[in-house]
PDB file of C-alpha atoms in Angstrom:
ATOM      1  CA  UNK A  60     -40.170  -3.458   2.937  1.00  0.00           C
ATOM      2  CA  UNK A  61     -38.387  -0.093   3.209  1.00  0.00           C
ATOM      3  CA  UNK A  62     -39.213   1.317  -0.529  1.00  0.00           C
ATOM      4  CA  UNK A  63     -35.669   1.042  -1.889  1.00  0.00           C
ATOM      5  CA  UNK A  64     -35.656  -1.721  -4.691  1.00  0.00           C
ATOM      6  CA  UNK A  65     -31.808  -3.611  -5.786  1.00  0.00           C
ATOM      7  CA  UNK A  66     -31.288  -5.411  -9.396  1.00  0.00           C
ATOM      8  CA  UNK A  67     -29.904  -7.787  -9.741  1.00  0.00           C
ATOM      9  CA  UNK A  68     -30.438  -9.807  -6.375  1.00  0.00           C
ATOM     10  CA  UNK A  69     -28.002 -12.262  -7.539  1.00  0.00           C
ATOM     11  CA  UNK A  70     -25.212 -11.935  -9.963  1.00  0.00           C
ATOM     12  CA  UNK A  71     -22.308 -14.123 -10.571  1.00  0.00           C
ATOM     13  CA  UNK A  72     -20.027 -13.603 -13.046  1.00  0.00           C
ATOM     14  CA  UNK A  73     -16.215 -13.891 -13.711  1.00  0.00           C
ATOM     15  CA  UNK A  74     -12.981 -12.467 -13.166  1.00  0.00           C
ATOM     16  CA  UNK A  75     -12.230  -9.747 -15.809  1.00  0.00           C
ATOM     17  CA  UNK A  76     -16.179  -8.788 -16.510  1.00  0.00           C
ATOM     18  CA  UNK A  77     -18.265  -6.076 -15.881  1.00  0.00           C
ATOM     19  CA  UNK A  78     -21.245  -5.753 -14.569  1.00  0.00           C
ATOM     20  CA  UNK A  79     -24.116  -3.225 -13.556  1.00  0.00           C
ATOM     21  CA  UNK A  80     -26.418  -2.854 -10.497  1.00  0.00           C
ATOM     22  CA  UNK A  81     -29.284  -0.907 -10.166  1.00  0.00           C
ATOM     23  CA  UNK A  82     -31.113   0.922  -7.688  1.00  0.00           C
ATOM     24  CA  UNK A  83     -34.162   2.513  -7.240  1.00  0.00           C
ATOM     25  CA  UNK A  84     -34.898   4.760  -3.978  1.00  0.00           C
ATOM     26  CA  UNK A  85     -38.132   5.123  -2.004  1.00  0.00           C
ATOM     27  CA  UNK A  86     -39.918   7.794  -3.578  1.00  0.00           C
ATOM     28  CA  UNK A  87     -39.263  11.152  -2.447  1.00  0.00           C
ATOM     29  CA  UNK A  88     -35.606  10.442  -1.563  1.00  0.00           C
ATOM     30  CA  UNK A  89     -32.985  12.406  -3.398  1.00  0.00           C
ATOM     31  CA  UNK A  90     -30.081  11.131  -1.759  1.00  0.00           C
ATOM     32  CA  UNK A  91     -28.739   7.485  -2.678  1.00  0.00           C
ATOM     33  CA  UNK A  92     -26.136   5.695  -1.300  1.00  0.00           C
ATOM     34  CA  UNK A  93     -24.062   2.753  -1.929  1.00  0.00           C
ATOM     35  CA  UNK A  94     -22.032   0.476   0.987  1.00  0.00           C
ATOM     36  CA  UNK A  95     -20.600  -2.557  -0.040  1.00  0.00           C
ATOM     37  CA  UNK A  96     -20.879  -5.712   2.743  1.00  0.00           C
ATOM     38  CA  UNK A  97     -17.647  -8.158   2.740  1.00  0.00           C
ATOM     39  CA  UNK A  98     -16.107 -10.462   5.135  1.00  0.00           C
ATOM     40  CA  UNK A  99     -12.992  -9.290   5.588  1.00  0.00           C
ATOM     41  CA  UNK A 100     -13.657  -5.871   5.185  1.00  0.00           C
ATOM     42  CA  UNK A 101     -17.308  -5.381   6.514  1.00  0.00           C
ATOM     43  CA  UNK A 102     -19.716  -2.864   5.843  1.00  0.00           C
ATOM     44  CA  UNK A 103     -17.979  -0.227   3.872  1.00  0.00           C
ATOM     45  CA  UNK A 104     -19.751   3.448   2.426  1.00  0.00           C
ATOM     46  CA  UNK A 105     -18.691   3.700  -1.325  1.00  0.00           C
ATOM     47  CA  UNK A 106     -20.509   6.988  -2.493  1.00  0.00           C
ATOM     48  CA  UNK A 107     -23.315   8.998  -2.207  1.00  0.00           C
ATOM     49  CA  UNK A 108     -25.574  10.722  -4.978  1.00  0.00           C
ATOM     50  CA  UNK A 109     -27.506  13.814  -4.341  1.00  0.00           C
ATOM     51  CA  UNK A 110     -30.037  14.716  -6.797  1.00  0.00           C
ATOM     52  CA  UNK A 111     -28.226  13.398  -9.416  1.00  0.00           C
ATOM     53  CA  UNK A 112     -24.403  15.018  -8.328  1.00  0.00           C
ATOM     54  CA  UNK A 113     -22.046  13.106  -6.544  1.00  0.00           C
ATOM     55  CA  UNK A 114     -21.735  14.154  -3.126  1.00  0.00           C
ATOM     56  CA  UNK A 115     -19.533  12.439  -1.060  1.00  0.00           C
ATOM     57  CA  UNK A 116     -16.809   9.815  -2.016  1.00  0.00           C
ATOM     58  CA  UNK A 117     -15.807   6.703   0.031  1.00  0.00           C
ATOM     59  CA  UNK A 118     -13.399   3.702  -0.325  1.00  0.00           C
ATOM     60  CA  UNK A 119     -14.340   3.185  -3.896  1.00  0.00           C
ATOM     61  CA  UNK A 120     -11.649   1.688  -6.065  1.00  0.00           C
ATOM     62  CA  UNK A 121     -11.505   3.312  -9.390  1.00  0.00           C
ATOM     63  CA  UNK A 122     -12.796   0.516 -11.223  1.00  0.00           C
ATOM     64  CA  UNK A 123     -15.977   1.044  -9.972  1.00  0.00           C
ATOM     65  CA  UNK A 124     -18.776   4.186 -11.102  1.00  0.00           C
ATOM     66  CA  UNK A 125     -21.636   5.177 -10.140  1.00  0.00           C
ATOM     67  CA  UNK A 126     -24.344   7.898 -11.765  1.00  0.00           C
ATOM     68  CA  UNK A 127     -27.665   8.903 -10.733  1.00  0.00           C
ATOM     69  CA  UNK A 128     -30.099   9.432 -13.210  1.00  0.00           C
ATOM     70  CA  UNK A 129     -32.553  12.102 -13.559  1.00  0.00           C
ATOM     71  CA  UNK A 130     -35.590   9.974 -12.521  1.00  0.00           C
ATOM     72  CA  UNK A 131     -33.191   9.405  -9.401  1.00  0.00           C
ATOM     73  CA  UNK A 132     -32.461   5.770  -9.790  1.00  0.00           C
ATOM     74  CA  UNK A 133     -28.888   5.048  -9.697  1.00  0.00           C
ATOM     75  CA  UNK A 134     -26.322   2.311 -11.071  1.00  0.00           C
ATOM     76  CA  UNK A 135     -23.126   1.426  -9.752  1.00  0.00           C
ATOM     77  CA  UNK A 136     -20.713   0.142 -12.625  1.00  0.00           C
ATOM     78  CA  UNK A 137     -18.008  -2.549 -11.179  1.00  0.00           C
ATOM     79  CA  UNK A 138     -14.918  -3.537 -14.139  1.00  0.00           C
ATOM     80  CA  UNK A 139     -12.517  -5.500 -14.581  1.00  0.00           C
ATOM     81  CA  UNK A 140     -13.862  -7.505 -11.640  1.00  0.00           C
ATOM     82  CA  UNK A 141     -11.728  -9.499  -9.203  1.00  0.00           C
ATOM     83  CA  UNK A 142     -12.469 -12.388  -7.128  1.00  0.00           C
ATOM     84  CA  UNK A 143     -11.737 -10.026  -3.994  1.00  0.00           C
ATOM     85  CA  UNK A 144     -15.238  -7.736  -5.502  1.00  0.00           C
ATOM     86  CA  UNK A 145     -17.519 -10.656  -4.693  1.00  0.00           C
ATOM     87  CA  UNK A 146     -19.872  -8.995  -1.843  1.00  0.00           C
ATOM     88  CA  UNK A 147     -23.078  -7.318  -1.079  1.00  0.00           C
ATOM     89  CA  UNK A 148     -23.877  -4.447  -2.339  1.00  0.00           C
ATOM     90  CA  UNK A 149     -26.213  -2.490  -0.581  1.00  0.00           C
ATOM     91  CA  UNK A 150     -28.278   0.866  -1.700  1.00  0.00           C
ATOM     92  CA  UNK A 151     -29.677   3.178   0.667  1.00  0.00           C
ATOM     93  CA  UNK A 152     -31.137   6.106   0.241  1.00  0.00           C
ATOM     94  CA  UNK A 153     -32.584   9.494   2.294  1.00  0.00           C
ATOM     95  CA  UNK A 154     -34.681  12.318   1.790  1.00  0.00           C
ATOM     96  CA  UNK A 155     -32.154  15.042   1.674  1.00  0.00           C
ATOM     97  CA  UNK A 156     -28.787  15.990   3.084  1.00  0.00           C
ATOM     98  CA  UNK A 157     -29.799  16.910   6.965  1.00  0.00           C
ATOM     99  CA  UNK A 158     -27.464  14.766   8.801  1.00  0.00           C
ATOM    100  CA  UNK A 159     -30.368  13.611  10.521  1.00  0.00           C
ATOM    101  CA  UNK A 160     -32.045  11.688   8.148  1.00  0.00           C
ATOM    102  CA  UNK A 161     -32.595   8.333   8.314  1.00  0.00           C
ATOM    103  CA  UNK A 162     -31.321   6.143   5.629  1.00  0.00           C
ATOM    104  CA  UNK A 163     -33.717   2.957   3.892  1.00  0.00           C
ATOM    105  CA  UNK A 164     -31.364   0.080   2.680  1.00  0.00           C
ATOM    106  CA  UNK A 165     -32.484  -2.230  -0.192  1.00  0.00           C
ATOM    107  CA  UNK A 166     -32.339  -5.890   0.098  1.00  0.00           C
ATOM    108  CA  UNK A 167     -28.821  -5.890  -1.747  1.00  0.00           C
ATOM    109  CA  UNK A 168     -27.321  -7.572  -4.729  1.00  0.00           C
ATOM    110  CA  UNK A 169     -25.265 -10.701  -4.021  1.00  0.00           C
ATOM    111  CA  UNK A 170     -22.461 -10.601  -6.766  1.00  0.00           C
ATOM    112  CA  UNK A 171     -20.197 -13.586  -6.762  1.00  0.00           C
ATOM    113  CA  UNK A 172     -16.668 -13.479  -9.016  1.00  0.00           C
ATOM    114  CA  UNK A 173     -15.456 -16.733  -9.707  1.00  0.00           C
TER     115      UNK A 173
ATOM    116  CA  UNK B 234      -8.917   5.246  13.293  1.00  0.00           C
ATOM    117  CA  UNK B 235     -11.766   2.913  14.107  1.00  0.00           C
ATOM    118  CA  UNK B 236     -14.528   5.121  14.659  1.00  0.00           C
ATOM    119  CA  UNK B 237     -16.808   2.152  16.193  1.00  0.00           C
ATOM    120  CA  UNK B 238     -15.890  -0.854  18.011  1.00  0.00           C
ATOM    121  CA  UNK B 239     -18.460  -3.568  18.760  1.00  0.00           C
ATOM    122  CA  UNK B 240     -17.552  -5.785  21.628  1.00  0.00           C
ATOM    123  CA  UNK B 241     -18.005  -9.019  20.624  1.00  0.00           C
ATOM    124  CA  UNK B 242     -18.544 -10.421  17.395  1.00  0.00           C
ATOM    125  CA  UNK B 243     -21.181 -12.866  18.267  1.00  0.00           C
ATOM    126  CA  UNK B 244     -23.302 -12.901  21.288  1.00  0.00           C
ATOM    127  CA  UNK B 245     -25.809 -15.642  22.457  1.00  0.00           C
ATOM    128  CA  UNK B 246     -28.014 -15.551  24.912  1.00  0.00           C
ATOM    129  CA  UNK B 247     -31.182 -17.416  26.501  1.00  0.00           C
ATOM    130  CA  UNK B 248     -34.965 -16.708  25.435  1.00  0.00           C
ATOM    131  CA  UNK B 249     -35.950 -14.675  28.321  1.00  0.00           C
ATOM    132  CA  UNK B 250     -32.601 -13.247  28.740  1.00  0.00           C
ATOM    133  CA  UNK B 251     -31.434  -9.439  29.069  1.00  0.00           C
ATOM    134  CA  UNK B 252     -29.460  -8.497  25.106  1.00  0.00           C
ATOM    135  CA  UNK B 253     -26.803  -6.197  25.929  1.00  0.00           C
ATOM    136  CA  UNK B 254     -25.216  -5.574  22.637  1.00  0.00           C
ATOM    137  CA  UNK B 255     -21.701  -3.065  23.445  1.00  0.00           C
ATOM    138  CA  UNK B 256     -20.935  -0.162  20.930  1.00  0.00           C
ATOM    139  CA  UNK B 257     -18.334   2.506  21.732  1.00  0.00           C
ATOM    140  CA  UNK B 258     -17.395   5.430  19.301  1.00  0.00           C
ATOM    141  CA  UNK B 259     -13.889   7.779  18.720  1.00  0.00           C
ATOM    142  CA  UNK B 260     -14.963  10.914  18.090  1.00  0.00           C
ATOM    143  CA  UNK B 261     -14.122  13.952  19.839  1.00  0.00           C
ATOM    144  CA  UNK B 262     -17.009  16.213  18.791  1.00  0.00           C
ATOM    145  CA  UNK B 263     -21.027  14.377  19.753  1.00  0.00           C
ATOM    146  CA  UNK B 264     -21.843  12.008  17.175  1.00  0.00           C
ATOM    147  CA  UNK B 265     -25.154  11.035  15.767  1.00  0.00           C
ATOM    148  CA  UNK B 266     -25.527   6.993  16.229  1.00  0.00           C
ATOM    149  CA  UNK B 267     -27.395   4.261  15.287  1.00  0.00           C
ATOM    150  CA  UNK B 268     -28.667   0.742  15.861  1.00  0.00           C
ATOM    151  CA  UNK B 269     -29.143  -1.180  12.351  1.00  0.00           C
ATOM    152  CA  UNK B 270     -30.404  -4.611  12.575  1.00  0.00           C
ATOM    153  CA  UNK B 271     -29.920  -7.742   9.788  1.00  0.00           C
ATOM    154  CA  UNK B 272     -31.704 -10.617   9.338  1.00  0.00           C
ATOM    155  CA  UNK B 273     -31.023 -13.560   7.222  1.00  0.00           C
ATOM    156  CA  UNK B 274     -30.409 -12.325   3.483  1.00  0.00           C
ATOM    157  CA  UNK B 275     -32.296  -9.039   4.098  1.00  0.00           C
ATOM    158  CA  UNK B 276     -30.998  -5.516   3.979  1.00  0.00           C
ATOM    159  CA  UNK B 277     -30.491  -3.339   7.319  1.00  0.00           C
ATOM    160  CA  UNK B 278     -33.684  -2.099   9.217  1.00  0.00           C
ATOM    161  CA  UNK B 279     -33.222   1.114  11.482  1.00  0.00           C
ATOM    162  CA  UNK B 280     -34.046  -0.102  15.023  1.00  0.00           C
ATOM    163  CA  UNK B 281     -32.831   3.176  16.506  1.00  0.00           C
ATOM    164  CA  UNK B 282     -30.939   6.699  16.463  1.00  0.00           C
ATOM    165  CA  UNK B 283     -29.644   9.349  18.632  1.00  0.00           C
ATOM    166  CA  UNK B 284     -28.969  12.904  17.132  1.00  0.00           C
ATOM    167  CA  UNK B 285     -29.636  15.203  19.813  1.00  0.00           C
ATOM    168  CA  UNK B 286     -32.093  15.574  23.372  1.00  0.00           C
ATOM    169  CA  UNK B 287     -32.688  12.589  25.260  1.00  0.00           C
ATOM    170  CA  UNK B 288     -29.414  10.086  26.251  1.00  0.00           C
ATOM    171  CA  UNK B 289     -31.986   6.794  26.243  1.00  0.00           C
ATOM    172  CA  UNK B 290     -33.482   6.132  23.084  1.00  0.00           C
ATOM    173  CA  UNK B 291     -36.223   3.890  22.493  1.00  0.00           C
ATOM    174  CA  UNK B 292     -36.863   1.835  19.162  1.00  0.00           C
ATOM    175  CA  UNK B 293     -38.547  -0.607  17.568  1.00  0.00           C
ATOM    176  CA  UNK B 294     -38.997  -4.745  18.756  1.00  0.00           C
ATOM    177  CA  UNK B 295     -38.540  -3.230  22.564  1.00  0.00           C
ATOM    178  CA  UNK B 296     -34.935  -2.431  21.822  1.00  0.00           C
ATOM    179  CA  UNK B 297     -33.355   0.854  23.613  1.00  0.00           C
ATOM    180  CA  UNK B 298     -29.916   2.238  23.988  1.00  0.00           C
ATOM    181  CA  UNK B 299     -28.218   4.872  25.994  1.00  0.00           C
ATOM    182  CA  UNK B 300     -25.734   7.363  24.744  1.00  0.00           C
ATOM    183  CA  UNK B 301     -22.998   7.847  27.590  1.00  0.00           C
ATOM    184  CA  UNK B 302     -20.729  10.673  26.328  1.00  0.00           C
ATOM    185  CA  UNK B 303     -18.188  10.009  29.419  1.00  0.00           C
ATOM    186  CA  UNK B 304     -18.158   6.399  28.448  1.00  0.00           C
ATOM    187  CA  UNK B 305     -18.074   6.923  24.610  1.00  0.00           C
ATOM    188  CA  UNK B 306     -20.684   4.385  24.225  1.00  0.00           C
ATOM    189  CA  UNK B 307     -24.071   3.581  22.813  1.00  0.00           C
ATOM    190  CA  UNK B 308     -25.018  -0.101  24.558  1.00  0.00           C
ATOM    191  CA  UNK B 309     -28.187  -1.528  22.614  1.00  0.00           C
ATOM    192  CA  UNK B 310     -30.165  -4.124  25.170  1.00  0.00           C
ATOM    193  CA  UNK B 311     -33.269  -5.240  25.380  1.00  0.00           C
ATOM    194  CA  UNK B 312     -35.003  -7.069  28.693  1.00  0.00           C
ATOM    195  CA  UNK B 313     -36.197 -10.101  27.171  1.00  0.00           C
ATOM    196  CA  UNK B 314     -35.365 -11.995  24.318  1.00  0.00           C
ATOM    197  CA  UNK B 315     -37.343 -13.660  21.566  1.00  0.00           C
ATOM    198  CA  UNK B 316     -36.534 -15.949  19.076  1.00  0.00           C
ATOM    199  CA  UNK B 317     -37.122 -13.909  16.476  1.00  0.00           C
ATOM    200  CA  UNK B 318     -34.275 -11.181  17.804  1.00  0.00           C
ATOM    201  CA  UNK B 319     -31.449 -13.398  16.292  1.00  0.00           C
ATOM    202  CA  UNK B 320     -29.961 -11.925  13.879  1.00  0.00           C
ATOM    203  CA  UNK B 321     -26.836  -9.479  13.231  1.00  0.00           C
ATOM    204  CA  UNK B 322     -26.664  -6.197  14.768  1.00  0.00           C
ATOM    205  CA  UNK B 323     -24.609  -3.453  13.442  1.00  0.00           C
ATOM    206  CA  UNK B 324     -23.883   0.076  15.374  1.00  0.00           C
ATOM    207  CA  UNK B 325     -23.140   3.300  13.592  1.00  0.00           C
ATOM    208  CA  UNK B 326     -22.250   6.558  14.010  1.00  0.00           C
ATOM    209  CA  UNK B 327     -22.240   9.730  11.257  1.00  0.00           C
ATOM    210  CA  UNK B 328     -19.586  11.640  11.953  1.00  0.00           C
ATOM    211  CA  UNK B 329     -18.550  15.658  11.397  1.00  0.00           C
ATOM    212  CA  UNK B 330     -21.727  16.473   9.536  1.00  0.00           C
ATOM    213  CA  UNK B 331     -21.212  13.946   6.856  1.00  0.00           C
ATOM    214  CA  UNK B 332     -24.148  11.569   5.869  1.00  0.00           C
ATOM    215  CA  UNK B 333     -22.162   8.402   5.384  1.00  0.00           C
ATOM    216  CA  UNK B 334     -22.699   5.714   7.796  1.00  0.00           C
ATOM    217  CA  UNK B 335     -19.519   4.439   9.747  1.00  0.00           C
ATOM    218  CA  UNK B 336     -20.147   0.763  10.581  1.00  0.00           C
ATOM    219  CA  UNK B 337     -18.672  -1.347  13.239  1.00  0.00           C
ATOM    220  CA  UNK B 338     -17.769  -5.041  12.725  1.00  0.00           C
ATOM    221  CA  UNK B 339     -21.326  -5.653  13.894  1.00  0.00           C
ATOM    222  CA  UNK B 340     -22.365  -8.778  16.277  1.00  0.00           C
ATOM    223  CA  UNK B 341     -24.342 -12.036  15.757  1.00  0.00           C
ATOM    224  CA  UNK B 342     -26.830 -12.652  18.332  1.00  0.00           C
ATOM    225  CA  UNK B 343     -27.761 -16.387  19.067  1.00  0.00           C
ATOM    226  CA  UNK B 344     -30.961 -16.760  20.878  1.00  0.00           C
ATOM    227  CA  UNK B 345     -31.225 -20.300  22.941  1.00  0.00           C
ATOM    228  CA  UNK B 346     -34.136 -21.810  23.065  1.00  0.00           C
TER     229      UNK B 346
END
């Protein structure tokens, strides 16, 4: 169990919808991150969230958004979903910004467009 | 530009046998790489890093790598085999001071019994 908790672990919903997951880091960590697991593309970084700012920005299309809160969970918001969005989502997170740092992944959400 | 390539996208090997898992990098300044390991619907577990000192780096489940700079690579093996080491390995490497992880394809490994 690394510490890092995912919510939904299973979603499926349809083309067109939105949807939320959640994501709550070990305690301590500050710095949350969000990767996104797909056949044809792999494992892919989305963003990163530093004590609640956005700090780094990957290949996230804009229909997606993502916040961290002040209690340091964070959600990443997928719209107007496509079938081409159904993945993994993983969240990881890290106890600061040192490059160094390891970083704890949650068990991921399954989400499943149809 | 593929930052990581994994050789091979599935590997299998007999209980008993030497893993040798390839992982090569593009990156012109010294990277900081890792060994992530995935088992059935679970998330990633760190089995090992490099960041600086040492070239072989031991981890966890008797696992080690060695970071060749000359050969761009980061090899994961381990002597002997066990059952429970099949699963899907993924190497990655953080480059130019950023904290995102850079995956490669990553590799199954198939453990005959």
């Amino acid at each position: 169990d690394s510490g890092v908790t995912q919510t939904p672990k299973h979603l499926i919903t349809a083309t067109g919808q939105r949807v939320t997951l959640r994501c709550s880091p070990r305690s301590g960590d500050l710095s949350v991150y969000w990767y996104q697991q797909s056949l044809d593309q792999g494992l892919q970084f989305l963003i990163q969230y530093y004590n609640g700012e956005e700090r780094a920005k990957g290949n996230i299309l804009e229909r997606f958004s993502a916040q961290q809160f002040p209690d340091l969970h964070s959600e990443l918001n997928l719209s107007s979903l496509e079938l081409g969005d159904s993945a993994l989502y993983f969240c990881a997170s890290s106890e600061g910004l040192a490059v160094y740092n390891e970083q704890f992944f949650g068990p991921g959400t399954r989400l499943t467009v149809l | 530009a593929q930052s990581v390539t994994q050789l091979g996208s599935h590997v299998s090997v007999s209980e008993g046998a030497l893993v040798l898992l390839r992982c090569n990098y593009s990156s012109s300044v010294p990277p900081y790489l890792f060994w992530y390991v995935q088992y059935p619907n679970q998330g990633l577990q760190l089995l090992l890093k490099y960041t600086t000192g040492a070239t072989l780096v031991k981890g966890i489940n008797g696992f080690e790598a060695e970071f060749k700079k000359s050969e761009t690579s980061f090899h994961l093996t381990k002597p002997s085999a066990h059952m429970s080491d099949a699963a899907e390995y993924f190497c990655a490497v953080k480059l130019g001071g950023a904290q995102k992880l850079v995956f490669g394809q990553g590799t199954r490994l198939t453990i005959n019994p």
